PDB file of C-alpha atoms in Angstrom:
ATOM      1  CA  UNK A   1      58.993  23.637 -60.033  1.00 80.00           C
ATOM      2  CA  UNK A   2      57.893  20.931 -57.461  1.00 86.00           C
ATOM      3  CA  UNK A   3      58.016  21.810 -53.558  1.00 90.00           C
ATOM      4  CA  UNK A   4      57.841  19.955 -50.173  1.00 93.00           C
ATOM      5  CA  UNK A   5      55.998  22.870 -48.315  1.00 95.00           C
ATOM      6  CA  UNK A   6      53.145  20.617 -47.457  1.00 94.00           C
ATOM      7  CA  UNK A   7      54.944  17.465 -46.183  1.00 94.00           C
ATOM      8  CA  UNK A   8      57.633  20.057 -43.994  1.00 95.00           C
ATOM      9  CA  UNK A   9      54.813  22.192 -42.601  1.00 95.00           C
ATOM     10  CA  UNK A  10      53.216  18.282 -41.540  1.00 95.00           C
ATOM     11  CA  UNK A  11      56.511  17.370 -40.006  1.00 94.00           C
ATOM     12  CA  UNK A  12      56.830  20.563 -38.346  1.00 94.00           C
ATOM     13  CA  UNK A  13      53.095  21.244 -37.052  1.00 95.00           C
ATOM     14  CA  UNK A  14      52.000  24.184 -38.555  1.00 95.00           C
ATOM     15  CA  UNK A  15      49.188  25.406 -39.743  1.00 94.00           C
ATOM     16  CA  UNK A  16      49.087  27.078 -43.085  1.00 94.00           C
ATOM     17  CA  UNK A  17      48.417  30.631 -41.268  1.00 91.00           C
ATOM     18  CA  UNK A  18      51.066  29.354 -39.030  1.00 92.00           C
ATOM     19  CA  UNK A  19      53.838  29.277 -41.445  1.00 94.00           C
ATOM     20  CA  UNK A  20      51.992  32.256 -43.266  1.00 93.00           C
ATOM     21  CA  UNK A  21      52.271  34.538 -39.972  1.00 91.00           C
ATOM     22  CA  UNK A  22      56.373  33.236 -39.751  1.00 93.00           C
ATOM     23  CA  UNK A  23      56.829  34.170 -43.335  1.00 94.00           C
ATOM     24  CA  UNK A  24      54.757  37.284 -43.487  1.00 92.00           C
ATOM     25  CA  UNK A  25      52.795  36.586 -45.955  1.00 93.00           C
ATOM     26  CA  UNK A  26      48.701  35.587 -46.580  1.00 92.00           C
ATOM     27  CA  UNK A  27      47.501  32.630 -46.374  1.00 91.00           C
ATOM     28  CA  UNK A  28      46.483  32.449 -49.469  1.00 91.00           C
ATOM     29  CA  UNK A  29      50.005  32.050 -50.779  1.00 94.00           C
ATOM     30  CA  UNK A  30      51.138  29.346 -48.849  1.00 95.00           C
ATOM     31  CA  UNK A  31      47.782  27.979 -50.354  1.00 94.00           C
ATOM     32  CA  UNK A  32      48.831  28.746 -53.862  1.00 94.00           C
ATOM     33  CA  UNK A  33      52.781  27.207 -53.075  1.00 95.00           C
ATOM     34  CA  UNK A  34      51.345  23.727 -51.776  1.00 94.00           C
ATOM     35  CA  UNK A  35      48.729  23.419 -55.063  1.00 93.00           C
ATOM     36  CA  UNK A  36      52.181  24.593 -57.102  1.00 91.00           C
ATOM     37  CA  UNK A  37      50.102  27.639 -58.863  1.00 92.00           C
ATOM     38  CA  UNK A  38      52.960  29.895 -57.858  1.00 92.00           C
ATOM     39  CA  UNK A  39      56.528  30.077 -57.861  1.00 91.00           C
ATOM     40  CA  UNK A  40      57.879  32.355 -55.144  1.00 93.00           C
ATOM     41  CA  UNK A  41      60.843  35.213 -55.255  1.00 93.00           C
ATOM     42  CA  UNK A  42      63.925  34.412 -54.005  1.00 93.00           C
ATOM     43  CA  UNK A  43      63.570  35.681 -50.731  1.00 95.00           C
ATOM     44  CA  UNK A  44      60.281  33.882 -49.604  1.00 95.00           C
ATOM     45  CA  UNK A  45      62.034  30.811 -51.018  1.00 95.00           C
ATOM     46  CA  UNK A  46      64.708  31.520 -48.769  1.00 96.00           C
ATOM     47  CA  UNK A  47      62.202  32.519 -45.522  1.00 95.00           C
ATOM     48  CA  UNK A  48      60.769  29.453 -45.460  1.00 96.00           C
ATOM     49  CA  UNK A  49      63.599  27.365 -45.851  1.00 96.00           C
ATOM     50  CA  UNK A  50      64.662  29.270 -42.821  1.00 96.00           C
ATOM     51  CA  UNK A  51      61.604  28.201 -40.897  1.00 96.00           C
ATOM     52  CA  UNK A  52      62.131  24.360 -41.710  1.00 95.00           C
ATOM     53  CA  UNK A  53      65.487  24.599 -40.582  1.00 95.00           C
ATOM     54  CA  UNK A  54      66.301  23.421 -44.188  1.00 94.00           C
ATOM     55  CA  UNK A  55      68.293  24.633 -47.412  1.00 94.00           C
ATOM     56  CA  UNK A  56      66.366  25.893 -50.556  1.00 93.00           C
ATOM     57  CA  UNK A  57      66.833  22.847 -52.266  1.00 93.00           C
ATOM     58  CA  UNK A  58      65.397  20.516 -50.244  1.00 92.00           C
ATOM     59  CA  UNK A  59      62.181  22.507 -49.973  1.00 93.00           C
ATOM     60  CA  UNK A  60      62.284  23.420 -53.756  1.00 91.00           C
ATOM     61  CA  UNK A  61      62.620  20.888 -56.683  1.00 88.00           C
ATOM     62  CA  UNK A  62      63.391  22.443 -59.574  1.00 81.00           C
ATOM     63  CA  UNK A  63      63.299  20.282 -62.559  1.00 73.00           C
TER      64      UNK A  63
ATOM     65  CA  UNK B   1      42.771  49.282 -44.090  1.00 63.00           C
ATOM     66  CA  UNK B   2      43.050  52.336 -46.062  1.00 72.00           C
ATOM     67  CA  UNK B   3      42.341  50.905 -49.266  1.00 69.00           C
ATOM     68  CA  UNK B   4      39.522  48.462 -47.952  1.00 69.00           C
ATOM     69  CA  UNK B   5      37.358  51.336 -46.331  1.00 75.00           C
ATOM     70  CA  UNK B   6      38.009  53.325 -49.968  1.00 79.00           C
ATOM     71  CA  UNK B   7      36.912  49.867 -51.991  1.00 73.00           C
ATOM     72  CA  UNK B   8      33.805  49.901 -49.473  1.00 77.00           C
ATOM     73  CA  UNK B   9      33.070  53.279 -50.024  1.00 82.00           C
ATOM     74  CA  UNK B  10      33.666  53.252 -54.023  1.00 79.00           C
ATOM     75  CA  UNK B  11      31.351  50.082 -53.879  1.00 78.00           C
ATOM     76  CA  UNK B  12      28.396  51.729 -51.972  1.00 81.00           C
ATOM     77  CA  UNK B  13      28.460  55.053 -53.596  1.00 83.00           C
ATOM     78  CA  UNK B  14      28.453  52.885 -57.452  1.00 79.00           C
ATOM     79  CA  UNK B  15      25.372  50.961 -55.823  1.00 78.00           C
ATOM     80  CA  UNK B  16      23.704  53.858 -54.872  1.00 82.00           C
ATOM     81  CA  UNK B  17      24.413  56.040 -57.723  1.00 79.00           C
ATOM     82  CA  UNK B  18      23.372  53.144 -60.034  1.00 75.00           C
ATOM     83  CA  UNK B  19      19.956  52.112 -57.395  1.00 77.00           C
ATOM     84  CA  UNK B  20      19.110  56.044 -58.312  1.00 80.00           C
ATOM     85  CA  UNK B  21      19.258  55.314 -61.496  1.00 75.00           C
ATOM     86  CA  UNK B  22      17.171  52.668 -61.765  1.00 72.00           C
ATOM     87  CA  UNK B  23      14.312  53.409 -59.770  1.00 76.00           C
ATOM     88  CA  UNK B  24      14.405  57.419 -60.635  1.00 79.00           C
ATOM     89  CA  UNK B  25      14.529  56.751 -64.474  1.00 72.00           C
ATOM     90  CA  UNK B  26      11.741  58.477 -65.674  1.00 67.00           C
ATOM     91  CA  UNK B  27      10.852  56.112 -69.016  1.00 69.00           C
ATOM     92  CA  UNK B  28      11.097  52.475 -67.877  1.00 70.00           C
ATOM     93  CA  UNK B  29      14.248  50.929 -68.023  1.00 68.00           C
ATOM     94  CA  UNK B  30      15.111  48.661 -70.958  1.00 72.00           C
ATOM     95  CA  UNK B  31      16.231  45.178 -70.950  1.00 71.00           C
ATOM     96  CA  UNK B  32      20.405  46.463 -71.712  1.00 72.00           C
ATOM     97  CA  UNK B  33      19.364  48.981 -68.425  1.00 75.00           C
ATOM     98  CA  UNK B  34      18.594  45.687 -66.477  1.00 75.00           C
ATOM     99  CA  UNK B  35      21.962  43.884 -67.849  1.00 77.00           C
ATOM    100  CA  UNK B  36      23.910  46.567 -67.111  1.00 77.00           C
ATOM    101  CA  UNK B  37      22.070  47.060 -63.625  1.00 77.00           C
ATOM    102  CA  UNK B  38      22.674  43.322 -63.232  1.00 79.00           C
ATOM    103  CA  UNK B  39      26.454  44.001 -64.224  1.00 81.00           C
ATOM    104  CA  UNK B  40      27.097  47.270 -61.761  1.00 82.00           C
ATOM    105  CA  UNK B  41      26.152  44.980 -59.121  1.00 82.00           C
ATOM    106  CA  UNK B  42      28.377  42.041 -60.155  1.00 82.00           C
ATOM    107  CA  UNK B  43      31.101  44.541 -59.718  1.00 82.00           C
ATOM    108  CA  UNK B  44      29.870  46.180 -57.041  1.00 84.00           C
ATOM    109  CA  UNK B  45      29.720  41.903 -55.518  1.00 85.00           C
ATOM    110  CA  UNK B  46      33.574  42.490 -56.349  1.00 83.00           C
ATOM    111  CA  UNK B  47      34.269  45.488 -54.410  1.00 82.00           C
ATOM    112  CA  UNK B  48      32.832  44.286 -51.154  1.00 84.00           C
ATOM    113  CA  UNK B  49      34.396  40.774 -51.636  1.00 85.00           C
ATOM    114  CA  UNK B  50      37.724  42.911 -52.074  1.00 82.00           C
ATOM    115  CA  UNK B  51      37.113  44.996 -49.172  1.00 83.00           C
ATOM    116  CA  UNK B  52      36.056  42.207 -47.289  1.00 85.00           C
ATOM    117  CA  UNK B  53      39.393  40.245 -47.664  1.00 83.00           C
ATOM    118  CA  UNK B  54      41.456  43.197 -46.305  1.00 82.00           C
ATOM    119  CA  UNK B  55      39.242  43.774 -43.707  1.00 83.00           C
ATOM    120  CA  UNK B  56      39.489  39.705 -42.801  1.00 84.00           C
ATOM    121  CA  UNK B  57      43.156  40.009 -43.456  1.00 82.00           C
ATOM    122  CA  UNK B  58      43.672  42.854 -40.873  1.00 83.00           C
ATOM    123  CA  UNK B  59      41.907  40.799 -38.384  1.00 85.00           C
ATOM    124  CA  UNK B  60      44.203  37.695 -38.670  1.00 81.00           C
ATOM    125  CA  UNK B  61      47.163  39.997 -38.298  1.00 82.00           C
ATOM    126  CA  UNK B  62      48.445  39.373 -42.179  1.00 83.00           C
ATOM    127  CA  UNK B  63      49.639  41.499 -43.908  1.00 86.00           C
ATOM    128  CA  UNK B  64      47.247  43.331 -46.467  1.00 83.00           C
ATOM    129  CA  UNK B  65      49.377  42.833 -49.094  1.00 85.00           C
ATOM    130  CA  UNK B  66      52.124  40.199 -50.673  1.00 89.00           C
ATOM    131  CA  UNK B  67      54.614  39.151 -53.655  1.00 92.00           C
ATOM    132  CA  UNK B  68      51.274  37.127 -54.918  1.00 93.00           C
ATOM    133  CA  UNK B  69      49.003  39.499 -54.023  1.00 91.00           C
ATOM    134  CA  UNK B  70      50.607  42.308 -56.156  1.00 92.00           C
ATOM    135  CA  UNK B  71      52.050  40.207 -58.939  1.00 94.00           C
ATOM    136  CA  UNK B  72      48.427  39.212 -59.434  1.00 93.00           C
ATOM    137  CA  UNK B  73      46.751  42.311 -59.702  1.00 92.00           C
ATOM    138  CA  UNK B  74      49.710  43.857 -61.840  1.00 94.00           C
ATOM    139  CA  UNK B  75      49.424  40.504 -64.161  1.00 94.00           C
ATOM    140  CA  UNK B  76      45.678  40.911 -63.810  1.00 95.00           C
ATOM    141  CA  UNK B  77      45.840  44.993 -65.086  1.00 96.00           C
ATOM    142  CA  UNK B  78      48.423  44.155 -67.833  1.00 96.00           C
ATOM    143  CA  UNK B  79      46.196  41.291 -69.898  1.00 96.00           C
ATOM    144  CA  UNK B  80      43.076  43.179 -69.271  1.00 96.00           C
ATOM    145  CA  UNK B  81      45.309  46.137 -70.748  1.00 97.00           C
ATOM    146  CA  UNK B  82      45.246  44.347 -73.787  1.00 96.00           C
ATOM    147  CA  UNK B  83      42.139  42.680 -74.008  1.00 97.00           C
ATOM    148  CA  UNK B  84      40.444  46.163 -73.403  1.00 96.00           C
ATOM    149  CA  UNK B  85      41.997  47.530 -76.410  1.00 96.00           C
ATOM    150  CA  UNK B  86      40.207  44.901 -78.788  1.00 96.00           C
ATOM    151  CA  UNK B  87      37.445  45.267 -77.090  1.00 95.00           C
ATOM    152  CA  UNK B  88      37.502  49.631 -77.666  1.00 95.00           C
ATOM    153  CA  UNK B  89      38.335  48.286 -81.502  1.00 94.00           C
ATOM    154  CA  UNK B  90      34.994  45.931 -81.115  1.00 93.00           C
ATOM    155  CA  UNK B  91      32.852  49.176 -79.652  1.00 91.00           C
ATOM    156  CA  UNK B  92      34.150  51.440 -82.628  1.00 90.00           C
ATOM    157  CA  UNK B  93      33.040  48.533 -84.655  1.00 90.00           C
ATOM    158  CA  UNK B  94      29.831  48.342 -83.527  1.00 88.00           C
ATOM    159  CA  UNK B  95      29.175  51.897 -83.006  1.00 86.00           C
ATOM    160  CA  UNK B  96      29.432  52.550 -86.860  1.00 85.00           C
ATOM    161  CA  UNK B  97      27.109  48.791 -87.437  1.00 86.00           C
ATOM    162  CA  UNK B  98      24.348  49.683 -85.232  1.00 82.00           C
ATOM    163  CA  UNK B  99      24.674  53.767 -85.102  1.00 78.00           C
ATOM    164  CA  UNK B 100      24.824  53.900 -81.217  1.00 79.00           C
ATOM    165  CA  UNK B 101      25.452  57.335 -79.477  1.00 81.00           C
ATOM    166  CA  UNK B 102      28.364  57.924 -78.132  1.00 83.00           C
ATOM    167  CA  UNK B 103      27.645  58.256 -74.484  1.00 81.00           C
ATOM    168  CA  UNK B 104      26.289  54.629 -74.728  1.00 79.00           C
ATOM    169  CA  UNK B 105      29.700  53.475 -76.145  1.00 85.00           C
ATOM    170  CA  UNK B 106      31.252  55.070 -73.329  1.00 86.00           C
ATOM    171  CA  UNK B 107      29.203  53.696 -70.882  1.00 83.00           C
ATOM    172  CA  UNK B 108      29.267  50.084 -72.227  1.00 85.00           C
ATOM    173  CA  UNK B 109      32.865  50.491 -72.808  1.00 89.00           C
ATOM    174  CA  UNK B 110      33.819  51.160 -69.249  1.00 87.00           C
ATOM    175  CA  UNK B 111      31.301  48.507 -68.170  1.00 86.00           C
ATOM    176  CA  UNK B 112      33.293  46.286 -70.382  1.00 90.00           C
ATOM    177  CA  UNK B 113      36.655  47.689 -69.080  1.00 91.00           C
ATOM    178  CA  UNK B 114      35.469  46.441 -65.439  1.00 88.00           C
ATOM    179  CA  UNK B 115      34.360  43.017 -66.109  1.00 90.00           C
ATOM    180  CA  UNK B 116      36.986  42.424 -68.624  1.00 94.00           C
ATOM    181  CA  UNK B 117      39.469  43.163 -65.155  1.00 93.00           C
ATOM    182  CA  UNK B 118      37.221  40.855 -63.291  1.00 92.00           C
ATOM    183  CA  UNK B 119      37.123  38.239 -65.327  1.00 94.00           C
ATOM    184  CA  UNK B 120      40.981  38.537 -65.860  1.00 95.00           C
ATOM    185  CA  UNK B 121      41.258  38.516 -62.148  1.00 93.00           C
ATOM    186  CA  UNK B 122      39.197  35.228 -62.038  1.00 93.00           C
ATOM    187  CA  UNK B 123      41.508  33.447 -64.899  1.00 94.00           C
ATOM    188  CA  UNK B 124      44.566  34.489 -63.095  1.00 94.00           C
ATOM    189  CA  UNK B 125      43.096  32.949 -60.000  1.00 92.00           C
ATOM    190  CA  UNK B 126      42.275  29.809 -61.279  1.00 92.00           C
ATOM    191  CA  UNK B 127      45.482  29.321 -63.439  1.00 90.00           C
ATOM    192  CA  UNK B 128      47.691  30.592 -60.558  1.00 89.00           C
ATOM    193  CA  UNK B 129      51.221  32.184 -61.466  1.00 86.00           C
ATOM    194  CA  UNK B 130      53.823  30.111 -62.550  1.00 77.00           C
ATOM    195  CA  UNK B 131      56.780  31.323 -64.365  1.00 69.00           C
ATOM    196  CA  UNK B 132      57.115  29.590 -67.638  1.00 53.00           C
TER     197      UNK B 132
END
């Protein structure tokens, strides 16, 4: 599973410990989602598709 | 924070148990007393890293703990799980080879329990966590 994190957090302005702090979650893992070492639950999926203003899908490309 | 100041406290009583130890022994210590001196403080390196990330974390105002955070240390405890148990297989092994006492298998057991779980740790790190 490919994501956009990077390129929407770019288009957006945020930091990493920006979008980390929205999300409630470390930094780290927002770290881990833009190298694509980790695929997140459901619900993180979900919270940052909330933050971008976006659906699931375009943030996440599942293959 | 709780579980930082414990990891801090857990890391400087090991270091000063193991510091008493060493300089206390009354024969000198052998070369396997220096590696496993050499290891304790690896470990020990470990715990204050650990400690060192909450404590960092806290100050950021993240939370302590995440999804990744836990799925990697239960994913880190489960292949170490298994990986310890050859190893304990190894120690019987070469308890009966090279007639060591059993307090020394112990000790170099657990030794191996904790760097087994560190080096897990690092893998798991370094691979990240995909699912399939």
């Amino acid at each position: 599973m490919d994501n956009r994190i990077k390129e929407y957090r770019a288009r957006h302005d945020l930091t990493q410990e920006d979008l980390a702090k929205k999300v409630n979650v470390r930094r780290e893992t927002i770290v881990f989602l833009e190298k694509n070492k980790y695929n997140p639950s459901l619900k993180l999926a979900h919270d940052i598709a909330v933050v971008f203003g976006v659906t699931i899908e375009e943030i996440f490309i599942f293959d | 924070m709780k579980r930082g100041f414990l990891a801090l406290l857990v890391s400087v009583l090991v270091l000063g148990a193991a510091a008493l130890w060493f300089f206390t022994a009354e024969k000198s210590v052998s070369a396997t007393g220096v590696i496993e001196f050499g290891i304790i403080i690896v470990l020990v390196g470990f715990g204050f890293y650990f400690a060192f990330r909450r404590f960092s974390s806290a100050t950021r105002g993240e939370p302590l703990e995440d999804e990744l955070s836990k799925k990697m240390i239960q994913q880190t405890a489960a292949w170490s799980y298994y990986i310890s148990l050859y190893m304990w297989v190894f120690m019987i092994w070469l308890k009966d080879k090279m007639a060591l006492d059993t307090d020394e298998v112990l000790g170099a057991g657990i030794l191996s329990m904790a760097v087994i779980f560190l080096a897990c740790w690092i893998a798991i790190k370094l691979r990240g966590l995909r699912n399939g």
